[in-house]
Structures are given as structure tokens and as C-alpha cells.
Short mmCIF file of C-alpha atoms and ligand atoms in Angstrom, two decimals:
data_model
loop_
_atom_site.label_atom_id
_atom_site.label_comp_id
_atom_site.label_asym_id
_atom_site.label_seq_id
_atom_site.Cartn_x
_atom_site.Cartn_y
_atom_site.Cartn_z
CA UNK A 50 25.04 164.91 103.31
CA UNK A 51 26.00 162.77 100.50
CA UNK A 52 22.93 162.15 98.33
CA UNK A 53 23.67 159.24 95.94
CA UNK A 54 21.42 156.42 95.19
CA UNK A 55 18.28 156.71 97.31
CA UNK A 56 18.97 157.77 100.87
CA UNK A 57 21.44 155.15 101.86
CA UNK A 58 24.25 157.41 102.03
CA UNK A 59 22.47 160.59 103.04
CA UNK A 60 22.00 159.91 106.66
CA UNK A 61 25.29 158.22 107.53
CA UNK A 62 27.58 160.43 109.47
CA UNK A 63 30.86 161.11 107.88
CA UNK A 64 34.08 159.97 109.63
CA UNK A 65 36.19 162.54 111.02
CA UNK A 66 38.57 163.80 108.28
CA UNK A 67 42.22 163.15 108.77
CA UNK A 68 43.92 166.06 110.32
CA UNK A 69 40.56 168.02 111.07
CA UNK A 70 41.86 168.94 114.47
CA UNK A 71 44.77 170.82 112.92
CA UNK A 72 42.63 172.92 110.63
CA UNK A 73 41.70 176.55 110.85
CA UNK A 74 39.09 178.13 108.53
CA UNK A 75 38.75 181.72 107.40
CA UNK A 76 35.53 182.77 105.65
CA UNK A 77 35.40 186.12 103.68
CA UNK A 78 31.87 187.31 103.86
CA UNK A 79 29.09 186.37 106.26
CA UNK A 80 26.22 185.68 103.77
CA UNK A 81 24.37 182.40 103.67
CA UNK A 82 27.34 180.68 101.84
CA UNK A 83 29.73 181.46 104.61
CA UNK A 84 27.23 180.53 107.49
CA UNK A 85 26.29 177.37 105.74
CA UNK A 86 29.98 176.53 105.07
CA UNK A 87 30.94 177.08 108.70
CA UNK A 88 28.10 174.92 109.88
CA UNK A 89 29.06 172.06 107.54
CA UNK A 90 32.65 172.36 108.62
CA UNK A 91 31.47 171.91 112.26
CA UNK A 92 28.74 169.15 111.72
CA UNK A 93 30.30 167.18 108.95
CA UNK A 94 33.82 168.24 108.80
CA UNK A 95 34.09 168.02 112.67
CA UNK A 96 36.35 171.10 112.88
CA UNK A 97 35.81 172.91 116.24
CA UNK A 98 33.91 176.04 116.01
CA UNK A 99 36.54 178.14 117.78
CA UNK A 100 38.97 177.45 114.87
CA UNK A 101 36.53 179.16 112.44
CA UNK A 102 36.65 182.82 111.64
CA UNK A 103 34.27 184.94 109.61
CA UNK A 104 35.31 188.12 108.28
CA UNK A 105 32.55 190.52 107.16
CA UNK A 106 32.93 194.14 105.88
CA UNK A 107 29.58 195.18 107.31
CA UNK A 108 28.50 195.23 111.04
CA UNK A 109 25.80 192.53 110.47
CA UNK A 110 25.77 188.92 109.17
CA UNK A 111 23.51 187.73 106.40
CA UNK A 112 24.62 189.49 103.29
CA UNK A 113 21.76 189.54 100.76
CA UNK A 114 19.48 187.90 103.26
CA UNK A 115 18.70 191.22 105.10
CA UNK A 116 15.91 192.58 107.14
CA UNK A 117 16.30 195.41 109.52
CA UNK A 118 14.49 198.27 111.35
CA UNK A 119 16.47 201.39 110.27
CA UNK A 120 16.12 204.50 112.48
CA UNK A 121 14.21 207.22 110.67
CA UNK A 122 13.30 204.77 107.78
CA UNK A 123 11.35 201.95 109.32
CA UNK A 124 11.59 198.38 108.09
CA UNK A 125 13.83 197.63 105.03
CA UNK A 126 14.62 194.58 103.00
CA UNK A 127 16.20 194.51 99.62
CA UNK A 128 14.46 191.40 98.51
CA UNK A 129 12.91 188.04 99.49
CA UNK A 130 13.53 184.46 98.48
CA UNK A 131 11.41 182.03 96.59
CA UNK A 132 12.12 178.80 98.13
CA UNK A 133 11.28 175.22 97.22
CA UNK A 134 11.65 171.55 98.02
CA UNK A 135 14.79 170.96 96.12
CA UNK A 136 17.05 173.12 98.14
CA UNK A 137 18.93 169.92 99.05
CA UNK A 138 21.83 171.44 100.97
CA UNK A 139 19.74 174.21 102.65
CA UNK A 140 17.23 171.57 104.12
CA UNK A 141 20.08 169.35 105.07
CA UNK A 142 21.67 172.23 106.96
CA UNK A 143 18.56 173.51 108.62
CA UNK A 144 17.47 170.11 109.93
CA UNK A 145 20.44 170.55 112.37
CA UNK A 146 19.76 174.11 113.31
CA UNK A 147 17.32 174.61 116.27
CA UNK A 148 14.39 176.88 115.74
CA UNK A 149 14.30 180.23 117.62
CA UNK A 150 10.31 179.92 117.42
CA UNK A 151 9.42 176.41 118.51
CA UNK A 152 10.94 174.55 121.35
CA UNK A 153 12.60 171.26 120.35
CA UNK A 154 12.10 171.83 116.69
CA UNK A 155 14.56 172.50 114.00
CA UNK A 156 14.28 175.35 111.49
CA UNK A 157 13.41 172.75 108.90
CA UNK A 158 10.63 171.35 111.22
CA UNK A 159 9.25 174.88 111.73
CA UNK A 160 9.38 175.74 108.06
CA UNK A 161 7.73 172.42 107.08
CA UNK A 162 4.83 172.59 109.65
CA UNK A 163 4.23 176.22 108.57
CA UNK A 164 3.95 175.19 104.95
CA UNK A 165 1.76 172.15 105.85
CA UNK A 166 -0.65 174.50 107.74
CA UNK A 167 -0.51 177.35 105.22
CA UNK A 168 0.63 176.15 101.81
CA UNK A 169 1.66 178.75 99.26
CA UNK A 170 -0.22 179.63 96.07
CA UNK A 171 -1.25 182.76 94.09
CA UNK A 172 -4.84 183.50 93.41
CA UNK A 173 -3.95 186.25 90.98
CA UNK A 174 -0.52 186.17 89.18
CA UNK A 175 -0.89 189.07 86.85
CA UNK A 176 -3.03 192.18 86.44
CA UNK A 177 -3.80 194.84 83.94
CA UNK A 178 -5.51 198.33 84.17
CA UNK A 179 -4.34 198.78 87.71
CA UNK A 180 -5.68 195.63 89.35
CA UNK A 181 -7.94 193.77 86.89
CA UNK A 182 -7.23 190.15 86.26
CA UNK A 183 -4.85 189.92 83.26
CA UNK A 184 -6.39 186.60 82.38
CA UNK A 185 -3.15 184.70 81.78
CA UNK A 186 -5.41 181.85 83.02
CA UNK A 187 -2.39 179.57 83.72
CA UNK A 188 -1.85 179.14 80.02
CA UNK A 189 1.66 179.27 78.63
CA UNK A 190 0.58 180.36 75.18
CA UNK A 191 3.61 178.65 73.60
CA UNK A 192 3.09 177.85 69.88
CA UNK A 193 5.08 175.25 68.06
CA UNK A 194 7.97 177.47 67.09
CA UNK A 195 8.35 178.58 70.73
CA UNK A 196 8.16 175.01 72.08
CA UNK A 197 10.85 174.05 69.67
CA UNK A 198 13.09 176.76 70.86
CA UNK A 199 12.79 175.77 74.45
CA UNK A 200 13.56 172.20 73.64
CA UNK A 201 16.62 173.24 71.63
CA UNK A 202 17.87 175.40 74.53
CA UNK A 203 17.17 172.45 76.96
CA UNK A 204 19.23 170.03 74.73
CA UNK A 205 22.00 172.42 73.74
CA UNK A 206 25.44 171.95 75.33
CA UNK A 207 26.53 174.56 77.71
CA UNK A 208 29.37 175.46 75.37
CA UNK A 209 26.90 176.11 72.54
CA UNK A 210 25.06 178.70 74.62
CA UNK A 211 28.10 180.53 75.93
CA UNK A 212 28.07 184.31 75.19
CA UNK A 213 24.67 184.11 73.70
CA UNK A 214 21.75 186.22 74.69
CA UNK A 215 18.08 184.96 75.31
CA UNK A 216 16.89 187.12 72.34
CA UNK A 217 19.40 185.37 70.06
CA UNK A 218 17.84 182.05 70.93
CA UNK A 219 14.12 182.99 71.12
CA UNK A 220 11.85 184.48 68.58
CA UNK A 221 9.01 186.80 68.81
CA UNK A 222 6.41 184.25 69.60
CA UNK A 223 8.25 183.03 72.61
CA UNK A 224 9.08 186.54 73.94
CA UNK A 225 5.36 187.53 73.70
CA UNK A 226 4.13 184.37 75.50
CA UNK A 227 2.73 184.08 78.99
CA UNK A 228 5.49 181.48 79.70
CA UNK A 229 8.10 184.25 79.17
CA UNK A 230 6.02 186.59 81.26
CA UNK A 231 5.81 184.13 84.14
CA UNK A 232 9.42 183.12 83.78
CA UNK A 233 11.05 186.41 83.50
CA UNK A 234 9.26 188.01 86.46
CA UNK A 235 9.61 184.85 88.64
CA UNK A 236 13.38 184.44 88.02
CA UNK A 237 14.41 188.10 87.19
CA UNK A 238 15.39 187.61 83.53
CA UNK A 239 15.56 190.08 80.71
CA UNK A 240 15.63 189.52 76.97
CA UNK A 241 19.25 190.56 76.82
CA UNK A 242 20.43 188.20 79.71
CA UNK A 243 22.50 185.18 79.24
CA UNK A 244 20.97 182.15 77.33
CA UNK A 245 23.37 179.93 79.24
CA UNK A 246 21.97 181.12 82.55
CA UNK A 247 18.48 180.54 81.28
CA UNK A 248 19.47 177.04 80.21
CA UNK A 249 20.84 176.27 83.67
CA UNK A 250 17.58 177.49 85.31
CA UNK A 251 15.58 175.36 83.01
CA UNK A 252 17.51 172.22 84.07
CA UNK A 253 17.62 173.32 87.76
CA UNK A 254 13.91 174.41 88.01
CA UNK A 255 12.28 171.99 85.61
CA UNK A 256 10.06 170.75 88.36
CA UNK A 257 8.88 174.31 88.96
CA UNK A 258 7.23 174.65 85.46
CA UNK A 259 3.81 173.33 86.54
CA UNK A 260 3.85 175.90 89.55
CA UNK A 261 4.87 178.90 87.43
CA UNK A 262 1.24 180.18 86.95
CA UNK A 263 0.22 180.04 90.54
CA UNK A 264 3.47 179.52 92.64
CA UNK A 265 1.97 176.42 94.38
CA UNK A 266 5.46 174.82 94.17
CA UNK A 267 7.05 177.78 96.14
CA UNK A 268 7.41 178.07 99.86
CA UNK A 269 8.21 181.15 102.09
CA UNK A 270 9.62 181.70 105.47
CA UNK A 271 7.43 182.90 108.30
CA UNK A 272 9.37 186.22 108.64
CA UNK A 273 11.89 187.93 106.50
CA UNK A 274 14.75 185.77 105.92
CA UNK A 275 17.27 187.57 108.15
CA UNK A 276 15.04 186.73 111.11
CA UNK A 277 13.79 183.29 110.01
CA UNK A 278 17.14 181.83 108.50
CA UNK A 279 20.13 184.01 109.44
CA UNK A 280 19.60 184.59 113.10
CA UNK A 281 19.05 180.85 114.11
CA UNK A 282 22.08 179.87 112.13
CA UNK A 283 24.31 182.67 113.61
CA UNK A 284 23.13 181.74 117.08
CA UNK A 285 24.02 178.07 116.55
CA UNK A 286 27.58 178.99 115.07
CA UNK A 287 28.12 181.34 117.99
CA UNK A 288 27.05 178.66 120.56
CA UNK A 289 29.79 176.43 118.83
CA UNK A 290 32.37 179.04 119.33
CA UNK A 291 32.70 180.52 115.65
CA UNK A 292 34.28 183.99 115.72
CA UNK A 293 32.70 186.70 113.76
CA UNK A 294 34.84 189.79 112.81
CA UNK A 295 32.65 192.64 111.65
CA UNK A 296 33.74 195.83 110.03
CA UNK A 297 36.65 193.90 108.46
CA UNK A 298 37.09 194.45 104.79
CA UNK A 299 39.22 191.91 102.95
CA UNK A 300 41.38 193.54 100.30
CA UNK A 301 43.48 190.68 98.88
CA UNK A 302 44.58 187.14 99.38
CA UNK A 303 48.03 185.90 98.40
CA UNK A 304 48.65 182.49 97.00
CA UNK A 305 51.38 180.00 96.28
CA UNK A 306 50.25 178.69 92.84
CA UNK A 307 51.61 175.30 91.52
CA UNK A 308 50.19 173.02 89.03
CA UNK A 309 46.99 171.37 90.59
CA UNK A 310 47.23 173.35 93.82
CA UNK A 311 46.61 176.80 95.14
CA UNK A 312 47.51 177.51 98.53
CA UNK A 313 46.56 180.76 100.33
CA UNK A 314 49.39 182.31 102.12
CA UNK A 315 48.12 185.59 103.53
CA UNK A 316 44.85 187.39 103.97
CA UNK A 317 44.97 191.23 103.78
CA UNK A 318 42.31 193.06 105.51
CA UNK A 319 41.80 196.75 106.40
CA UNK A 320 43.48 197.28 109.75
CA UNK A 321 45.66 194.28 109.64
CA UNK A 322 46.01 190.88 108.12
CA UNK A 323 46.95 187.24 109.10
CA UNK A 324 49.62 184.85 107.73
CA UNK A 325 48.37 181.38 106.62
CA UNK A 326 49.85 177.93 106.64
CA UNK A 327 48.97 174.72 104.85
CA UNK A 328 46.28 173.78 107.56
CA UNK A 329 44.39 177.16 107.00
CA UNK A 330 41.32 176.80 104.76
CA UNK A 331 40.16 179.99 103.01
CA UNK A 332 36.63 180.22 101.78
CA UNK A 333 35.78 183.44 99.76
CA UNK A 334 32.11 183.58 99.68
CA UNK A 335 31.82 187.22 98.65
CA UNK A 336 28.45 187.32 96.91
CA UNK A 337 27.91 190.32 94.72
CA UNK A 338 24.28 190.66 94.01
CA UNK A 339 23.65 193.24 96.67
CA UNK A 340 27.16 194.88 96.56
CA UNK A 341 27.03 198.54 96.18
CA UNK A 342 23.25 198.71 96.71
CA UNK A 343 22.01 201.95 98.05
CA UNK A 344 18.85 202.95 100.03
CA UNK A 345 16.53 205.73 99.05
CA UNK A 346 13.40 206.87 100.84
CA UNK A 347 10.20 208.94 100.08
CA UNK A 348 12.20 212.14 99.60
CA UNK A 349 15.56 210.75 98.06
CA UNK A 350 16.16 208.40 95.14
CA UNK A 351 18.60 205.49 95.69
CA UNK A 352 21.99 206.40 94.02
CA UNK A 353 23.39 204.21 91.42
CA UNK A 354 26.70 203.60 93.10
CA UNK A 355 29.28 202.35 90.54
CA UNK A 356 32.34 203.30 92.74
CA UNK A 357 34.63 200.91 94.39
CA UNK A 358 33.06 197.60 95.72
CA UNK A 359 35.01 195.45 98.05
CA UNK A 360 33.39 192.18 96.78
CA UNK A 361 34.18 192.92 93.11
CA UNK A 362 37.58 194.50 93.81
CA UNK A 363 38.67 191.46 95.82
CA UNK A 364 37.36 189.03 93.05
CA UNK A 365 39.12 191.13 90.37
CA UNK A 366 42.43 191.14 92.27
CA UNK A 367 42.26 187.46 92.79
CA UNK A 368 41.07 186.63 89.19
CA UNK A 369 44.21 188.39 87.97
CA UNK A 370 46.41 185.79 89.70
CA UNK A 371 44.94 182.62 87.88
CA UNK A 372 42.32 182.13 85.31
CA UNK A 373 40.81 179.36 87.47
CA UNK A 374 39.53 182.05 89.78
CA UNK A 375 36.96 183.17 87.10
CA UNK A 376 36.06 186.13 84.98
CA UNK A 377 34.41 188.77 87.10
CA UNK A 378 33.92 191.18 84.34
CA UNK A 379 31.65 188.81 82.53
CA UNK A 380 29.20 189.66 85.25
CA UNK A 381 30.37 193.03 86.60
CA UNK A 382 30.87 195.35 83.65
CA UNK A 383 27.20 195.59 82.44
CA UNK A 384 25.74 197.57 85.18
CA UNK A 385 23.04 199.48 83.10
CA UNK A 386 21.80 196.06 81.85
CA UNK A 387 21.85 194.16 85.20
CA UNK A 388 20.95 196.76 87.85
CA UNK A 389 17.49 196.53 89.57
CA UNK A 390 15.36 198.36 92.04
CA UNK A 391 13.27 197.31 94.86
CA UNK A 392 11.11 199.09 97.49
CA UNK A 393 9.82 197.98 100.89
CA UNK A 394 6.42 199.55 101.88
CA UNK A 395 6.52 199.75 105.64
CA UNK A 396 3.33 201.42 106.50
CA UNK A 397 0.24 201.51 104.43
CA UNK A 398 -2.38 204.23 103.87
CA UNK A 399 -5.57 202.71 105.57
CA UNK A 400 -7.38 202.88 102.21
CA UNK A 401 -4.83 200.49 100.41
CA UNK A 402 -5.46 197.03 102.16
CA UNK A 403 -8.90 196.48 100.60
CA UNK A 404 -7.36 196.94 97.12
CA UNK A 405 -4.68 194.42 98.03
CA UNK A 406 -7.55 192.05 99.27
CA UNK A 407 -9.41 192.44 95.94
CA UNK A 408 -6.22 191.47 93.89
CA UNK A 409 -4.91 188.76 96.24
CA UNK A 410 -8.40 187.47 97.06
CA UNK A 411 -7.31 186.96 100.70
CA UNK A 412 -7.24 189.12 103.80
CA UNK A 413 -3.80 190.73 104.16
CA UNK A 414 -3.92 190.73 107.92
CA UNK A 415 -4.86 187.06 108.46
CA UNK A 416 -1.28 186.15 109.22
CA UNK A 417 -1.48 183.61 106.42
CA UNK A 418 -0.32 183.74 102.82
CA UNK A 419 -1.42 186.77 101.07
CA UNK A 420 -0.32 187.18 97.40
CA UNK A 421 1.44 183.99 97.54
CA UNK A 422 4.49 185.33 95.51
CA UNK A 423 4.63 188.27 93.13
CA UNK A 424 1.82 189.91 91.26
CA UNK A 425 2.93 191.30 87.88
CA UNK A 426 1.43 194.36 86.44
CA UNK A 427 1.49 193.08 82.91
CA UNK A 428 1.08 196.53 81.28
CA UNK A 429 3.73 198.09 83.22
CA UNK A 430 6.63 198.87 80.82
CA UNK A 431 9.10 197.47 83.22
CA UNK A 432 6.79 194.58 84.50
CA UNK A 433 6.66 195.98 88.01
CA UNK A 434 5.84 193.14 90.40
CA UNK A 435 4.89 193.30 94.10
CA UNK A 436 4.30 191.00 96.83
CA UNK A 437 2.68 190.98 100.27
CA UNK A 438 4.09 188.39 102.59
CA UNK A 439 2.54 186.81 105.54
CA UNK A 440 1.94 189.53 108.17
CA UNK A 441 3.78 190.46 110.26
CA UNK A 442 6.87 190.13 107.99
CA UNK A 443 9.13 191.39 110.96
CA UNK A 444 8.92 189.46 114.31
C1 LIG B 556 16.46 190.71 95.57
C2 LIG B 556 17.00 189.19 95.65
C3 LIG B 556 16.10 188.11 95.33
C4 LIG B 556 16.49 186.84 95.35
N1 LIG B 556 15.75 185.83 95.13
C5 LIG B 556 16.03 184.54 95.30
C6 LIG B 556 15.12 183.55 95.26
O1 LIG B 556 13.93 183.74 95.04
N2 LIG B 556 15.46 182.23 95.53
C7 LIG B 556 16.87 182.01 95.81
O2 LIG B 556 17.12 180.90 96.05
N3 LIG B 556 17.69 182.91 95.82
C8 LIG B 556 17.41 184.30 95.62
N4 LIG B 556 18.32 185.22 95.64
C9 LIG B 556 19.75 184.84 95.79
C10 LIG B 556 20.20 184.55 97.09
O3 LIG B 556 19.75 185.44 98.06
C11 LIG B 556 21.78 184.67 97.14
O4 LIG B 556 22.28 183.72 96.13
C12 LIG B 556 22.56 184.34 98.52
O5 LIG B 556 21.94 185.06 99.55
C13 LIG B 556 23.93 184.60 98.41
O6 LIG B 556 24.59 184.32 99.49
P1 LIG B 556 26.08 184.48 99.51
O7 LIG B 556 26.57 184.20 100.95
O8 LIG B 556 26.71 183.63 98.38
O9 LIG B 556 26.50 185.93 99.17
P2 LIG B 556 25.91 187.37 99.87
O10 LIG B 556 24.73 187.13 100.74
O11 LIG B 556 26.01 188.37 98.90
O12 LIG B 556 27.04 187.58 101.04
C14 LIG B 556 28.32 188.09 100.77
C15 LIG B 556 28.87 188.62 102.00
O13 LIG B 556 30.28 188.94 101.75
C16 LIG B 556 30.52 190.26 102.24
N5 LIG B 556 31.72 190.79 101.59
C17 LIG B 556 31.80 190.88 100.25
N6 LIG B 556 33.15 191.39 99.85
C18 LIG B 556 33.82 191.46 101.13
C19 LIG B 556 35.16 191.79 101.40
N7 LIG B 556 36.04 192.14 100.46
N8 LIG B 556 35.38 191.78 102.66
C20 LIG B 556 34.59 191.35 103.63
N9 LIG B 556 33.32 191.09 103.42
C21 LIG B 556 32.99 191.03 102.20
C22 LIG B 556 29.30 190.98 101.92
O14 LIG B 556 29.19 192.31 102.80
C23 LIG B 556 28.22 189.96 102.26
O15 LIG B 556 27.84 190.05 103.65
C24 LIG B 556 17.87 186.55 95.65
C25 LIG B 556 18.94 187.57 95.96
C26 LIG B 556 18.33 188.87 95.82
C27 LIG B 556 19.34 190.02 96.14
#
């Protein structure tokens, strides 16, 4: 899709790129980025699926978009996605991917119809005193100084915000406002996080501001995103001949680096490796957000694993070869300040649902939207937030 002025160019099909039939593609990682990249190569780049290889360290595709029934543990997901209308690439992709749920519908149709019938919104965004309404009442409580600071961040250049923390830009008034409470819990920000990242979010999600108090601008999939998004896409890719290589950890990629051109010459992976030529495309979509995550359970806390991490190790090795490959340690060397914890409740004590119903103001077992996004315990020292998705969350 090429979305320029209006939709004139968006729906025209691209011509087959010159030399497409000679290309082979290698994706490192099988998260959404790789799956989407492979699908766009097939649909728009007109490369045949059986020339596309996806190398994944784990035994499953999907990366951060997970959802699984683990023996002895039950149903586990590390997180869920808030989604919205302006996921331009995602919706363009999923209009071409058949639904696994509804015959003759695409995943986009399925998602759109679900949201039409059962639009998302939250009836209680924040609580205090273990479940009472925190009475944030949809108000941002931003005084003049705080408003000025937001405008200043919005209008600053990216360069001006580089290497600055949010609490260097915003004062006390802003940091004690409802706006900041809504923002930081919705987008997972802390006061010491990057001001530049916050600026980017302000630009990217400006249309979300009106929905911040009740999430009426968000949308959620029917089930967890592994089942609702990853499985239909993987099926489509496999039907097109794409080859998935699981249990394959990529350790390094060699390059010939010349001014204006970097050509990958060899991928090294544990077990073996493959030599590459000028017609081989290499896409390293190695994520990082859930790398080194660990699962705990009722009796065992999750470990903070700061040991070797294939995604970070690979990125560091490649970054050492050319500055254009980025600076992994800007992100990867602040573990105590960036770590986070999530829990999935798989079975509830029968006494609990009525409390959920009191807070959500909806029947948790109706099959429809329940909390409509996170509910934040405003008086929790780490702003614990919880959510109940449409049930069942696992197909
Ligand atoms: C808890 C949570 C909440 C989120 N909330 C939202 C949200 O509300 N809205 C939203 O839009 N986004 C959200 N995101 C972000 C979104 O999920 C990610 O941006 C997206 O899924 C990343 O996809 P990816 O393919 O780039 O990376 P990943 O999904 O991380 O996939 C990378 C893959 O590469 C593999 N890999 C890494 N290194 C190697 C190697 N060396 N060799 C072989 N394989 C390797 C990994 O095993 C993994 O499968 C959230 C993420 C999390 C974790």
C-alpha cells in the first residue's frame, strides 16, 4: 500500500519489481514484523513464498504476540495489545489475510464487524481504596504550566529532546495530573523514561487524546493476539510456501560494507549457516521487548534474567560493524529502569467475578467487552493496572 494523497494510490497494485523472481529472503525472528514483511513481499513484492525463509530461535512463531496453554501452568500471555484505527500497515495487511473464524471474510472484516457489534470503552478507568471509583471523571487536570510544557514538547525538534528524561521536561503539576496518570498507564511510561519517546508518542497518538479517559478509541481482538492475529497469518504464509525454521538461533551476520551500500554475505546460526549473494534479502526483525522474559507461577517468582540474550547479542554484534545499525545499549543497558512484570490469571476463585462486575459495571461472562482496557489502582505505589478481556480469551 502506498498511502499518499487520498486513496488514489492506496489501492493500485504495484507492478512486479524488476528481478523479483531471482530474490530469496531471510527473516531473522518470526514476530509480527517478520510475518508482515514476508506477507508484503509475497503480495506486493511478488516474490514467491517458497523463496522466503523465517529463522526463529523458539519453537513457535509470533514473538511478543503470544498466548499458550502451558502444561501444569494453564493459559499464559505476557501482555495484550491496545489497537486502533490508524494501524495503517496492519489493516492493509490483514485485509488480505483470510479469517480462521468466518468463512469468506478477512481478518480485518472479522475485527471490524466485532468492533461494530461490541465497541470498546471503559466504564471505570481508575480506582482507589480497593475498587472504589477514583473519580478522575475524564478530566485531565492540566493547569496552565502543564499545558505549556506539553506544547513545548510537541513543538520541540527531535534533536532537542535527545537524551532527556520526561522529568527533565515536565514539572510537578504535570506529573501529578490525571493526564499523566492516564498516559503513563496506557502507554507504559515512567518519569525517568525518554522525553523523545514521549514526543514521538504524542505525535503518533494525538488522535487518542480524547479517548484516554475511557479508551473509546481503542479496539481489541476477539481472542488473544496469538490466536486472532498470528495463527491466520502463519497459515496464509505456509499456504504460500514460506519456510519456517524453528529452534534456529542466529548468532551473527557478515556484511560487505561500502559507502551507501551494505550487503549481507553470510548468516551464522547455531547448527549451521548459509552463504548469501546479491539477490538475497536479509531482514533482521529481532524485537527485544520480551527477550529474556521468564515465567513464574503461584509458588515461584519469575527470575530477572540478565544473562545472554540472542536478540540483544545479535544486535550488539551487528551494531559494532557499522554505526548505521544503531545503538543497542541506549535501550539495553538500563534493565532496572525498564523491566516490567505481568501476570495472567487463568482461573478465578468463584467469589471474585462479582467484584469485577462492580468495578467494570459489566458482566464478565457476557462474551462482550468487560473492562474495556486497563483499570488502574491509583493508590497502588506502582500503579498496578489490570484488565479482563472478552471471554473466553483463549479459543
Ligand atoms: C506487554 C506488551 C504490551 C504491548 N502493548 C502494545 C500495544 O498496546 N499496542 C501496540 O501496538 N503494541 C504493543 N506492544 C508492542 C508490540 O507487541 C511489539 O512491538 C511487536 O509485537 C513486536 O514485533 P516484532 O516482530 O518487531 O518483535 P518480536 O515480537 O519481539 O519478535 C522478535 C522475534 O525474533 C526472535 N529472535 C530474536 N533474536 C533472535 C535470534 N538471534 N535468532 C533467532 N530468532 C531471534 C524472537 O524469539 C522473536 O520471536 C506490546 C508489547 C508487549 C510485550
